[in-house]
Coordinates of C-alpha atoms and ligand atoms in Angstrom, one line a residue:
M26 CA 86.1 205.5 96.8
S27 CA 87.4 202.2 95.4
D28 CA 88.0 198.7 96.6
G29 CA 91.1 198.4 94.5
S30 CA 94.3 197.2 96.1
V31 CA 97.0 199.5 97.2
S32 CA 99.0 200.7 94.2
G33 CA 102.7 201.4 94.7
R34 CA 103.2 202.8 98.1
S35 CA 100.8 205.7 98.0
L36 CA 98.0 206.1 100.6
P37 CA 94.5 205.0 99.5
V38 CA 92.9 207.9 101.2
D39 CA 89.1 207.9 101.5
R40 CA 89.1 204.4 100.0
I41 CA 88.3 200.9 101.1
V42 CA 90.9 198.3 100.3
L43 CA 89.6 194.8 99.7
G44 CA 92.1 192.4 101.2
D45 CA 93.9 191.1 104.2
C46 CA 94.8 193.9 106.6
I47 CA 98.2 192.6 107.5
A48 CA 99.4 192.4 103.8
E49 CA 97.7 195.7 103.0
M50 CA 99.1 197.6 105.9
N51 CA 102.6 196.2 105.1
A52 CA 102.2 197.7 101.7
L53 CA 101.6 201.2 103.0
P54 CA 104.3 203.9 103.7
P55 CA 105.7 203.9 107.2
A56 CA 104.5 206.6 109.7
S57 CA 101.7 207.8 107.4
V58 CA 98.4 207.6 109.4
D59 CA 97.3 209.7 112.4
L60 CA 94.9 207.3 114.1
I61 CA 94.1 203.6 113.9
F62 CA 90.8 202.3 115.1
A63 CA 90.6 198.5 115.2
D64 CA 87.7 196.3 115.9
P65 CA 89.4 192.9 115.4
P66 CA 87.8 189.4 115.5
Y67 CA 86.8 188.6 119.0
N68 CA 87.7 184.9 118.9
L69 CA 84.4 184.1 120.6
Q70 CA 85.0 180.3 120.4
L71 CA 81.2 179.6 120.1
S72 CA 80.8 175.8 119.8
N73 CA 77.0 175.6 120.0
D74 CA 74.1 177.8 118.7
L75 CA 73.0 180.3 121.3
R76 CA 69.2 180.0 121.9
R77 CA 66.6 182.1 123.7
P78 CA 64.3 180.5 126.4
N79 CA 61.7 180.0 123.6
D80 CA 64.3 178.1 121.6
S81 CA 64.7 180.8 118.9
K82 CA 68.3 181.1 117.7
V83 CA 70.2 184.2 118.8
D84 CA 71.9 186.2 116.1
A85 CA 75.4 185.7 117.6
V86 CA 78.8 186.2 116.2
D87 CA 79.5 182.8 114.6
D88 CA 81.1 184.2 111.4
H89 CA 84.0 182.3 109.8
W90 CA 86.2 185.5 110.2
D91 CA 85.9 185.1 114.0
K92 CA 87.3 181.5 114.1
F93 CA 90.8 180.7 115.2
A94 CA 92.2 177.2 115.9
S95 CA 93.7 178.1 119.3
F96 CA 94.7 181.0 121.5
D97 CA 98.2 180.6 120.1
D98 CA 96.8 181.2 116.6
Y99 CA 94.9 184.2 117.7
D100 CA 98.0 185.7 119.4
K101 CA 100.1 185.2 116.3
F102 CA 97.4 187.0 114.2
T103 CA 97.2 189.8 116.8
R104 CA 100.9 190.2 116.9
A105 CA 101.1 190.4 113.1
W106 CA 98.3 193.0 112.6
L107 CA 99.4 195.1 115.6
G108 CA 103.0 195.1 114.3
A109 CA 101.9 196.2 110.9
A110 CA 99.7 198.9 112.4
R111 CA 102.5 200.2 114.5
R112 CA 104.8 200.6 111.5
I113 CA 102.3 202.8 109.6
L114 CA 101.3 204.9 112.6
K115 CA 102.9 208.3 112.8
D116 CA 105.1 208.7 115.8
D117 CA 102.7 211.1 117.4
G118 CA 99.7 209.0 116.3
A119 CA 97.5 206.8 118.5
L120 CA 95.7 203.5 118.3
W121 CA 92.3 202.4 119.7
V122 CA 91.3 198.8 119.8
I123 CA 88.0 197.5 121.0
G124 CA 87.3 194.0 122.3
S125 CA 85.4 191.9 124.8
Y126 CA 86.7 189.6 127.6
H127 CA 87.3 187.0 125.0
N128 CA 90.2 188.8 123.4
I129 CA 90.9 192.2 125.0
F130 CA 93.4 190.9 127.7
R131 CA 95.4 189.1 125.1
V132 CA 95.4 192.1 122.8
G133 CA 96.4 194.4 125.7
A134 CA 99.3 192.2 126.6
I135 CA 100.6 192.1 123.0
L136 CA 100.2 195.8 122.6
Q137 CA 102.5 196.3 125.6
E138 CA 105.0 193.7 124.3
L139 CA 105.2 195.6 121.0
G140 CA 106.0 198.9 122.8
F141 CA 102.6 200.7 122.6
W142 CA 101.9 202.8 125.7
I143 CA 98.4 202.5 127.1
L144 CA 96.8 205.8 127.9
N145 CA 93.3 204.6 129.0
D146 CA 91.1 201.6 128.9
V147 CA 87.6 202.9 128.2
V148 CA 84.6 200.8 129.2
W149 CA 81.8 201.1 126.7
R150 CA 78.8 200.2 128.9
K151 CA 75.9 199.2 126.7
S152 CA 72.6 200.8 127.8
N153 CA 70.7 198.1 126.0
P154 CA 72.7 194.9 126.2
M155 CA 71.6 191.5 125.1
P156 CA 70.4 189.6 128.2
N157 CA 72.1 186.4 129.4
F158 CA 69.5 184.0 128.1
R159 CA 70.5 181.0 130.1
G160 CA 70.9 182.9 133.4
K161 CA 74.2 181.2 134.0
R162 CA 76.4 184.4 134.1
F163 CA 76.1 188.1 134.6
T164 CA 74.6 190.0 131.6
N165 CA 77.6 190.8 129.4
A166 CA 77.0 194.6 129.2
H167 CA 80.2 196.2 128.2
E168 CA 83.2 196.1 125.8
T169 CA 86.6 197.6 126.5
L170 CA 88.5 200.0 124.3
I171 CA 92.2 200.4 124.8
W172 CA 93.6 203.8 123.7
C173 CA 97.4 203.9 123.4
A174 CA 100.2 206.0 122.1
K175 CA 102.9 204.5 119.8
S176 CA 105.4 204.4 122.6
Q177 CA 106.1 205.7 126.1
E178 CA 108.6 208.3 124.7
Q179 CA 106.3 209.5 121.9
R180 CA 103.6 211.1 124.0
A181 CA 102.6 214.1 121.9
Y182 CA 99.4 212.4 120.9
T183 CA 96.2 214.4 120.2
F184 CA 93.7 214.7 123.0
N185 CA 90.9 217.3 122.6
Y186 CA 90.3 217.5 126.3
N187 CA 88.1 220.6 126.2
A188 CA 85.9 219.3 123.4
M189 CA 85.3 216.1 125.4
K190 CA 84.5 218.2 128.5
V191 CA 82.0 220.3 126.6
L192 CA 80.5 217.2 125.0
N193 CA 79.9 216.0 128.6
D194 CA 78.0 219.1 129.8
D195 CA 81.2 220.8 131.1
L196 CA 82.2 217.8 133.2
Q197 CA 85.5 216.1 132.6
M198 CA 84.8 213.1 130.3
R199 CA 85.3 209.8 132.2
S200 CA 86.6 206.5 131.0
D201 CA 83.2 204.8 131.2
W202 CA 80.9 205.6 128.3
V203 CA 77.3 204.7 128.4
L204 CA 76.0 204.3 124.8
P205 CA 73.4 202.0 123.2
I206 CA 74.4 199.2 120.9
C207 CA 73.7 199.8 117.2
S208 CA 70.0 199.4 116.5
G209 CA 67.0 200.9 114.7
N210 CA 67.6 202.8 111.5
E211 CA 71.3 202.9 112.1
R212 CA 71.5 199.1 111.8
L213 CA 72.3 198.2 108.2
K214 CA 70.3 195.5 106.6
V215 CA 70.6 193.5 103.5
G216 CA 67.5 191.6 102.3
G217 CA 65.9 192.3 105.7
E218 CA 68.8 190.6 107.6
K219 CA 71.5 192.4 109.6
A220 CA 74.3 193.3 107.1
H221 CA 76.9 192.5 109.8
T222 CA 76.8 190.8 113.2
T223 CA 79.1 193.4 115.0
Q224 CA 78.3 196.8 113.5
K225 CA 79.4 199.4 116.0
P226 CA 77.4 202.4 116.9
E227 CA 78.5 205.7 115.2
A228 CA 78.2 207.4 118.6
L229 CA 81.1 205.4 119.8
L230 CA 83.3 206.3 116.9
Y231 CA 82.2 209.9 117.1
R232 CA 83.7 210.1 120.6
V233 CA 86.9 208.3 119.6
I234 CA 87.5 210.4 116.5
L235 CA 86.5 213.8 118.0
S236 CA 88.7 213.2 121.1
S237 CA 91.8 212.0 119.4
T238 CA 92.1 213.5 115.9
E239 CA 92.2 216.9 114.2
I240 CA 90.2 218.0 111.1
G241 CA 91.9 216.5 108.0
D242 CA 93.7 213.7 109.9
I243 CA 93.8 210.2 108.4
V244 CA 92.0 207.5 110.4
L245 CA 92.7 203.9 109.3
D246 CA 90.5 200.9 110.3
P247 CA 92.0 197.5 109.4
F248 CA 88.8 195.6 110.2
F249 CA 86.4 197.9 108.4
G250 CA 83.2 195.8 108.4
T251 CA 80.3 198.1 107.5
G252 CA 82.5 201.1 107.6
T253 CA 81.4 202.8 110.8
T254 CA 84.8 204.3 111.2
G255 CA 84.8 205.7 107.6
A256 CA 81.3 207.1 107.9
T257 CA 82.0 208.9 111.1
A258 CA 85.4 210.1 109.9
K259 CA 83.8 211.6 106.7
R260 CA 81.0 213.2 108.8
L261 CA 83.6 214.8 111.1
G262 CA 85.8 216.2 108.3
R263 CA 88.6 213.5 108.7
H264 CA 90.0 211.2 106.0
F265 CA 89.7 207.4 106.3
I266 CA 91.3 204.3 105.0
G267 CA 89.4 201.1 105.3
I268 CA 90.7 197.6 104.9
E269 CA 88.2 194.7 104.8
R270 CA 88.6 191.2 103.4
E271 CA 84.9 190.4 102.7
R272 CA 83.6 191.9 99.5
K273 CA 80.0 191.9 100.8
Y274 CA 81.0 194.3 103.7
V275 CA 83.1 196.5 101.3
D276 CA 79.9 196.9 99.2
V277 CA 77.8 197.8 102.2
A278 CA 80.4 200.2 103.6
T279 CA 80.9 201.9 100.2
E280 CA 77.3 202.7 99.8
R281 CA 76.9 203.8 103.4
I282 CA 79.9 206.2 103.2
R283 CA 78.7 207.6 99.9
Q284 CA 75.5 208.8 101.6
V285 CA 77.3 210.6 104.4
V286 CA 77.1 214.4 104.3
P287 CA 80.1 216.0 106.1
V288 CA 79.5 218.5 108.8
A289 CA 80.2 222.1 107.5
A290 CA 83.8 223.2 108.2
E291 CA 82.8 226.1 110.4
D292 CA 80.7 223.7 112.6
L293 CA 83.6 221.4 113.1
Q294 CA 85.7 223.9 115.1
I295 CA 86.0 222.5 118.6
T296 CA 86.4 224.0 122.0
R297 CA 90.1 224.4 122.9
S298 CA 91.9 225.6 125.9
K299 CA 93.1 229.2 125.6
R300 CA 96.6 227.9 125.3
Q301 CA 95.7 225.9 122.1
E302 CA 93.8 228.7 120.3
P303 CA 95.8 230.7 117.9
R304 CA 96.2 234.3 119.0
V305 CA 94.4 236.8 116.8
P306 CA 95.3 240.5 117.5
F307 CA 92.5 243.0 116.9
G308 CA 94.6 244.6 114.2
R309 CA 94.1 241.5 112.1
V310 CA 90.4 242.2 112.1
V311 CA 91.0 245.7 110.7
E312 CA 93.7 244.6 108.3
S313 CA 91.5 241.9 106.8
G314 CA 88.7 244.4 106.3
L315 CA 86.2 242.7 108.6
L316 CA 86.0 246.2 110.4
Q317 CA 86.9 249.5 108.8
P318 CA 88.9 252.4 110.3
G319 CA 86.3 255.0 111.4
Q320 CA 83.7 252.4 112.2
T321 CA 82.0 252.7 115.6
L322 CA 82.0 250.0 118.3
F323 CA 79.7 250.0 121.3
D324 CA 79.1 247.9 124.4
Q325 CA 76.1 245.6 124.7
S326 CA 74.0 248.2 126.5
R327 CA 75.1 250.9 124.1
R328 CA 76.3 253.0 127.0
Y329 CA 79.9 253.4 125.7
A330 CA 81.2 253.9 122.2
A331 CA 84.6 254.1 120.5
R332 CA 85.9 254.6 117.0
V333 CA 88.2 252.1 115.3
R334 CA 91.6 253.5 114.0
A335 CA 93.7 252.3 111.2
D336 CA 96.3 250.7 113.5
G337 CA 93.7 248.6 115.3
S338 CA 93.5 250.9 118.3
L339 CA 90.2 252.5 119.6
V340 CA 89.5 256.1 120.5
A341 CA 86.7 257.3 122.8
T342 CA 86.4 260.9 124.1
D343 CA 89.3 261.0 126.6
F344 CA 90.8 257.6 126.0
S345 CA 92.7 255.8 123.3
G346 CA 94.5 252.4 123.2
S347 CA 93.8 248.8 122.6
I348 CA 90.2 247.3 122.6
H349 CA 91.0 246.1 126.1
R350 CA 92.5 249.3 127.5
V351 CA 89.7 251.6 126.2
A352 CA 87.0 249.2 127.5
A353 CA 88.7 249.2 130.9
D354 CA 89.3 253.0 131.1
L355 CA 85.7 253.8 130.1
Q356 CA 84.4 251.7 132.9
G357 CA 87.0 252.8 135.4
L358 CA 88.3 249.2 135.7
S359 CA 91.9 248.0 135.8
A360 CA 91.3 245.5 133.0
C361 CA 88.6 244.3 130.7
N362 CA 88.4 241.7 127.8
G363 CA 87.7 243.9 124.8
W364 CA 86.8 240.9 122.7
T365 CA 83.7 240.2 124.7
F366 CA 83.0 243.9 125.6
W367 CA 82.7 245.5 122.1
Y368 CA 80.0 245.1 119.5
F369 CA 79.5 246.4 116.0
D370 CA 76.4 247.1 114.0
A371 CA 75.6 244.6 111.2
D372 CA 72.4 245.5 109.4
G373 CA 70.9 247.0 112.6
K374 CA 71.9 244.0 114.7
A375 CA 74.6 244.3 117.4
V376 CA 77.2 241.6 116.8
S377 CA 80.1 240.8 119.2
I378 CA 83.6 241.5 117.7
D379 CA 84.5 238.0 119.1
V380 CA 82.6 236.6 116.1
L381 CA 85.2 238.2 113.8
R382 CA 88.0 236.7 115.9
Q383 CA 86.4 233.2 115.6
K384 CA 86.0 233.7 111.8
L385 CA 89.7 234.5 111.5
R386 CA 90.6 231.5 113.6
A387 CA 88.5 229.2 111.5
E388 CA 90.3 230.6 108.4
M389 CA 93.7 230.1 110.0
A390 CA 92.8 226.5 110.9
A391 CA 91.6 225.9 107.3
D392 CA 94.8 227.4 105.8
D393 CA 96.8 225.3 108.2
K394 CA 95.1 222.1 107.0
P395 CA 97.5 220.4 104.6
T396 CA 96.3 217.8 102.1
P397 CA 97.1 214.2 103.1
A398 CA 99.8 214.0 100.5
K399 CA 101.9 216.9 101.8
R400 CA 101.0 216.6 105.4
P401 CA 103.8 217.5 107.8
A402 CA 104.6 215.4 110.9
R403 CA 102.3 217.3 113.3
R404 CA 100.5 220.3 114.6
S405 CA 98.2 221.5 117.4
G406 CA 96.1 219.8 120.0
K407 CA 98.9 217.8 121.5
V408 CA 99.4 217.0 125.1
T409 CA 102.3 215.7 127.2
P410 CA 100.6 213.8 129.9
M411 CA 101.4 214.0 133.6
P412 CA 103.0 210.8 135.0
R413 CA 100.2 208.6 135.9
R414 CA 99.4 207.2 139.4
P415 CA 97.0 204.4 140.1
A416 CA 93.8 205.9 141.6
Ligands
SAM1 C1 84.4 192.9 114.5 S1 84.1 193.2 112.8 C2 84.3 195.0 112.6 C3 82.9 195.7 112.5 C4 83.0 197.1 112.2 N1 83.7 197.8 113.3 C5 81.6 197.8 112.0 O1 81.2 198.7 112.7 O2 81.0 197.3 111.0 C6 85.6 192.6 112.1 C7 85.7 192.7 110.6 O3 87.1 192.4 110.2 C8 87.1 191.6 109.0 N2 88.4 190.9 109.0 C9 88.7 189.8 109.8 N3 90.0 189.5 109.6 C10 90.4 190.3 108.6 C11 91.7 190.5 108.0 N4 92.7 189.7 108.3 N5 91.9 191.5 107.1 C12 90.8 192.3 106.8 N6 89.6 192.2 107.4 C13 89.4 191.2 108.3 C14 85.8 190.8 109.1 O4 85.4 190.4 107.8 C15 84.9 191.7 109.8 O5 84.1 192.4 108.9

């Protein structure tokens, strides 16, 4: 990782670039990143210190990077960074932007002006929001994330629907996410003080990245701050590019990401719909030597047994055929899924042959994963959404 500026037009993959995000994105090759996650300045327009009832000062966002002279100035800035982001996004890529009521409506309108196609607005409901100290308004307990495709026509974006459903205990994941704000050990400190006023929780980025990227994808964050996006991307086996103009944040993020241990490749495989999973014929298991011709398979109760033949068929007393056909015939059924019916012996333990299929699928996915430099335009996990109707 380095904070050096972009050299030539190559991609600074797994690096943090110190600089202004508009200039730095303009220096990157077009259509080169899979996902952009942006947490831009909110333009909070705080004129006075925010104080608690006991007169202590609230640690609010009053940083210089959040100050704009007018709405017009903020809109110009938003148009410039979103335009630069759109150019470097692959056609089938997607962009997430997070904001509060101060900026998200302006950002949303500009996104649409530029041709982005909004897929969802997700409400991040904070389970532990800061109270409204003066009691003059409702507690401001949420932020909004807008998720959009590059254009209405380019709708082959990644959405790992099944993985999101499993993450949500087998219930379809909704657009309201209840997650705590960043606190406790996760909150980075420098000299006992918060390292950054708006550090986002990793759980939020976990959901964003897991839902809308594949292993090995490149995720760019133009407002990198403490590097929450980079830390989560690295953990989930994705690449990141961070752009941040404050050196103190680059330093914090660099150290944070250095300490991240990525999840093991085999544990990163996600639940997919049957349609998305690569087909593995049983013959591949035999060809690859994971099972040997002559080896015996049996069902879980060890009532039935069959022998593996060199062509990937099974033979059992009166029957021979595919793993599915023999399993069905032995039980007198019209059909049976052989992958879940048959087991083999591994050091005295019965192991489902489906484990071998998963192993081959993981290998196929790993082989399929190109390095960032020679990455082709796209691969699996894509959806073409149904036309949307208001609820
Ligand atoms: C809302 S914070 C992002 C916080 C980040 N998501 C995290 O979890 O730490 C916005 C960040 O953008 C940076 N920033 C603001 N304007 C920028 C620009 N034009 N180019 C690069 N970085 C910028 C600020 O320094 C600040 O760290």
